[in-house]
mmCIF file of C-alpha atoms in Angstrom:
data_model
loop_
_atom_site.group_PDB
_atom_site.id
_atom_site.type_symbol
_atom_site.label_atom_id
_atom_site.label_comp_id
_atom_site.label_asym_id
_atom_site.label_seq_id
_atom_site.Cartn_x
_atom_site.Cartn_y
_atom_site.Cartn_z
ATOM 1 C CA UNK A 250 0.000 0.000 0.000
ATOM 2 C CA UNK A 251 2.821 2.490 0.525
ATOM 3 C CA UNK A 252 4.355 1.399 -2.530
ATOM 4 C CA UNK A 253 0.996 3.403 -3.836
ATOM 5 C CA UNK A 254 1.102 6.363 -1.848
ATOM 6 C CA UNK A 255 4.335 6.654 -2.893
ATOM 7 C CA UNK A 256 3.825 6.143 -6.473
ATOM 8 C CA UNK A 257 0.645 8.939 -5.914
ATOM 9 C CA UNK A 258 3.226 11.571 -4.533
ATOM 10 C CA UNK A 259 5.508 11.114 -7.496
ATOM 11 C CA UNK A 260 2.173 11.783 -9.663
ATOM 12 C CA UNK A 261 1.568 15.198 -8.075
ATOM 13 C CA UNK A 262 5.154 16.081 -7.088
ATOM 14 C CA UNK A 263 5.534 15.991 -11.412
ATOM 15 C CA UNK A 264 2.600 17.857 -11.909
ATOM 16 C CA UNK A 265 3.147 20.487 -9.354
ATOM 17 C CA UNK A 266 6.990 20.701 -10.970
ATOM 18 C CA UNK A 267 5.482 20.857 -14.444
ATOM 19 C CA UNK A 268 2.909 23.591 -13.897
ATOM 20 C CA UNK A 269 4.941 25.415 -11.904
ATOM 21 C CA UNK A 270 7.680 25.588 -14.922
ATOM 22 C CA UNK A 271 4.550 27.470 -17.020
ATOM 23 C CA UNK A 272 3.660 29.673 -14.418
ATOM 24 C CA UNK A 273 7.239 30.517 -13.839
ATOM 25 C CA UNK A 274 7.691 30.822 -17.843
ATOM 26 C CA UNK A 275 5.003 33.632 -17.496
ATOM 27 C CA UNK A 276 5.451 35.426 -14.484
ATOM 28 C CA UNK A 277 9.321 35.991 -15.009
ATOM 29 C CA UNK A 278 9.797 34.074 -11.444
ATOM 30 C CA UNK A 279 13.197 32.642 -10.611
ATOM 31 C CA UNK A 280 11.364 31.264 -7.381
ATOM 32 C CA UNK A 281 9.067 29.164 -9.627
ATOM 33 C CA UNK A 282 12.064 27.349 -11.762
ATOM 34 C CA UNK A 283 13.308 26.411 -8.451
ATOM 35 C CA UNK A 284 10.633 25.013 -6.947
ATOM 36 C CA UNK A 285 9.773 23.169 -10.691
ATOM 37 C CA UNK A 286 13.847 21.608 -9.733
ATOM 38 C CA UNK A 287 12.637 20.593 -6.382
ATOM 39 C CA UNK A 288 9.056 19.387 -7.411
ATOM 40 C CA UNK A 289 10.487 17.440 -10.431
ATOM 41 C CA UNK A 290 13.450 15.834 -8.389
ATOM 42 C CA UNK A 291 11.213 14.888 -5.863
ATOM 43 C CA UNK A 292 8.620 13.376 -8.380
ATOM 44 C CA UNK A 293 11.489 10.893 -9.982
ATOM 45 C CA UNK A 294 12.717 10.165 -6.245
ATOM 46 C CA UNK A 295 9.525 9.024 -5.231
ATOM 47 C CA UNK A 296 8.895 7.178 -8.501
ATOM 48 C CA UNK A 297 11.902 4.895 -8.207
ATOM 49 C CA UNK A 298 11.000 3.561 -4.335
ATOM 50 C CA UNK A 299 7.147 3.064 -5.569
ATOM 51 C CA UNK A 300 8.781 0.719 -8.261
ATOM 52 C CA UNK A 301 10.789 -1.416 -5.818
ATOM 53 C CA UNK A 302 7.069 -2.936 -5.305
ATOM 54 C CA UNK A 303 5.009 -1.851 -8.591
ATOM 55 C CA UNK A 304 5.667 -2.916 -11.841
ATOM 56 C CA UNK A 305 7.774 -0.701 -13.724
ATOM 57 C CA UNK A 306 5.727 -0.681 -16.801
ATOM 58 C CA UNK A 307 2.526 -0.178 -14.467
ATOM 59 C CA UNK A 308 4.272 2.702 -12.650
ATOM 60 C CA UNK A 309 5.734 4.621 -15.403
ATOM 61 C CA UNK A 310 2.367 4.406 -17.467
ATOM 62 C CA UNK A 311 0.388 5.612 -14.362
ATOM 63 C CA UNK A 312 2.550 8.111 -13.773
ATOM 64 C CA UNK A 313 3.431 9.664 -17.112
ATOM 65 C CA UNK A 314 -0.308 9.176 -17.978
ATOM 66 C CA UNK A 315 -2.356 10.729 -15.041
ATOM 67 C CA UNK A 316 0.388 13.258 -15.394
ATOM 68 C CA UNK A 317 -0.232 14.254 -18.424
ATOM 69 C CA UNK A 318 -3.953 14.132 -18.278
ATOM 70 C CA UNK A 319 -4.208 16.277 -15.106
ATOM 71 C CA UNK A 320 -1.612 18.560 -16.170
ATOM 72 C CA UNK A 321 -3.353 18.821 -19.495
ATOM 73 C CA UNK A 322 -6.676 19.484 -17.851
ATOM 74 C CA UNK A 323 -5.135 21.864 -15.503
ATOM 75 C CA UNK A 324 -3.382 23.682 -17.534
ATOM 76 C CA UNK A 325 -7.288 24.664 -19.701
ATOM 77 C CA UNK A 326 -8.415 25.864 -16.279
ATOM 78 C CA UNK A 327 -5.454 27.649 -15.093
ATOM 79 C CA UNK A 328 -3.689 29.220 -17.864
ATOM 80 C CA UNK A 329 -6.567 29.207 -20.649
ATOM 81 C CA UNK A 330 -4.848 26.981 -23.127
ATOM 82 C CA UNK A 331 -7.480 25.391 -25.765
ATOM 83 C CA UNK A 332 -8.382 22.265 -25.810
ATOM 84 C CA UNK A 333 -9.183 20.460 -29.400
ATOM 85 C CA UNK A 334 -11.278 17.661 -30.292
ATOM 86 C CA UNK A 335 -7.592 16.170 -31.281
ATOM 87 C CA UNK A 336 -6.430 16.443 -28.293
ATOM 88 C CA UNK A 337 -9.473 14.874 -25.982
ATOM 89 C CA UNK A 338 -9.275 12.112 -28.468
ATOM 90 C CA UNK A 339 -5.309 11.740 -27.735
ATOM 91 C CA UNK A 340 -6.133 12.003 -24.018
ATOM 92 C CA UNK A 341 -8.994 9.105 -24.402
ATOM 93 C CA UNK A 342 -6.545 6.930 -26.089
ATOM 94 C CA UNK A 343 -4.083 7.450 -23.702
ATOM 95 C CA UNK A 344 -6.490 6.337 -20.588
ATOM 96 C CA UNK A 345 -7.096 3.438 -22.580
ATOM 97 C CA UNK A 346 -3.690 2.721 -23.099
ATOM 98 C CA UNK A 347 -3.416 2.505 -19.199
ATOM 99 C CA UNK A 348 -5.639 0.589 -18.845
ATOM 100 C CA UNK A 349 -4.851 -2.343 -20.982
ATOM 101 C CA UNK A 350 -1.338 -2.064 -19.294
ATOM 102 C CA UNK A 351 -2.374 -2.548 -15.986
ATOM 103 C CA UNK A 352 -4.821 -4.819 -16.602
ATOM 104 C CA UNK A 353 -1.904 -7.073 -18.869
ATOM 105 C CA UNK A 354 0.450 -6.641 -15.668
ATOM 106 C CA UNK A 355 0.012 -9.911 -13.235
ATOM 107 C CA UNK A 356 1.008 -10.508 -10.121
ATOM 108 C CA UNK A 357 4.120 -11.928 -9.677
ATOM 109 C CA UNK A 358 3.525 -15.743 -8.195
ATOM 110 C CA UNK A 359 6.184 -16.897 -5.650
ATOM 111 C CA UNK A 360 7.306 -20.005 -5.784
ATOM 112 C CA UNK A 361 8.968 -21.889 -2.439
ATOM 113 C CA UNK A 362 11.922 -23.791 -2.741
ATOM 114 C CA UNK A 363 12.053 -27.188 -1.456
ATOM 115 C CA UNK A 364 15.300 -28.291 0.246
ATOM 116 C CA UNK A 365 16.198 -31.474 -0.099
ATOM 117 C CA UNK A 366 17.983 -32.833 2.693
ATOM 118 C CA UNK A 367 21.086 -35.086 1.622
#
């Protein structure tokens, strides 16, 4: 389960990093490339302990791909970009995409050694 929470805090450490590199692209901030460094680093540090328990393919998907839908959604709201037909289809696809990776992943199965006493 932390594995999870983990992997969760990588998702909004990137997009916190990522929208803050826009709003820092605008507003002529120094502060905000900074804190895009710190966000960003933190996102990928986060990201590799989730995948000492998740799938890497599972991880990176769900991580690149609720990034990128979130930050595209946020970044319609918050900094008036346009969204096109094109792209909602793209962003469909995508969620698809994730979903027919995580539901291809399975669960590792353990297998127990038997010792054979000589």
């Amino acid at each position: 389960m932390i594995y999870w929470i983990l992997l969760a805090l990588a998702i909004v450490a990137e997009i916190t990093g990522t929208l803050s590199m826009k709003w820092a692209s605008i507003s002529e901030s120094h502060s905000g490339f900074i804190f895009m460094l710190v966000m960003i680093a933190l996102s990928y540090i986060f990201l590799s302990f989730a995948v000492k328990k998740i799938a890497l393919g599972v991880a990176y998907a769900l991580w690149e791909g609720i990034g990128i839908i979130l930050i595209t959604v946020l970044s319609v709201c918050l900094f008036d970009e346009p969204l096109s037909t094109l792209k909602v289809a793209g962003l469909t696809t995508l969620v698809l995409g994730i979903v027919l990776i995580k539901s291809g992943t399975r669960k590792a199965v353990r297998q127990e050694r038997k010792h054979v006493a000589v």
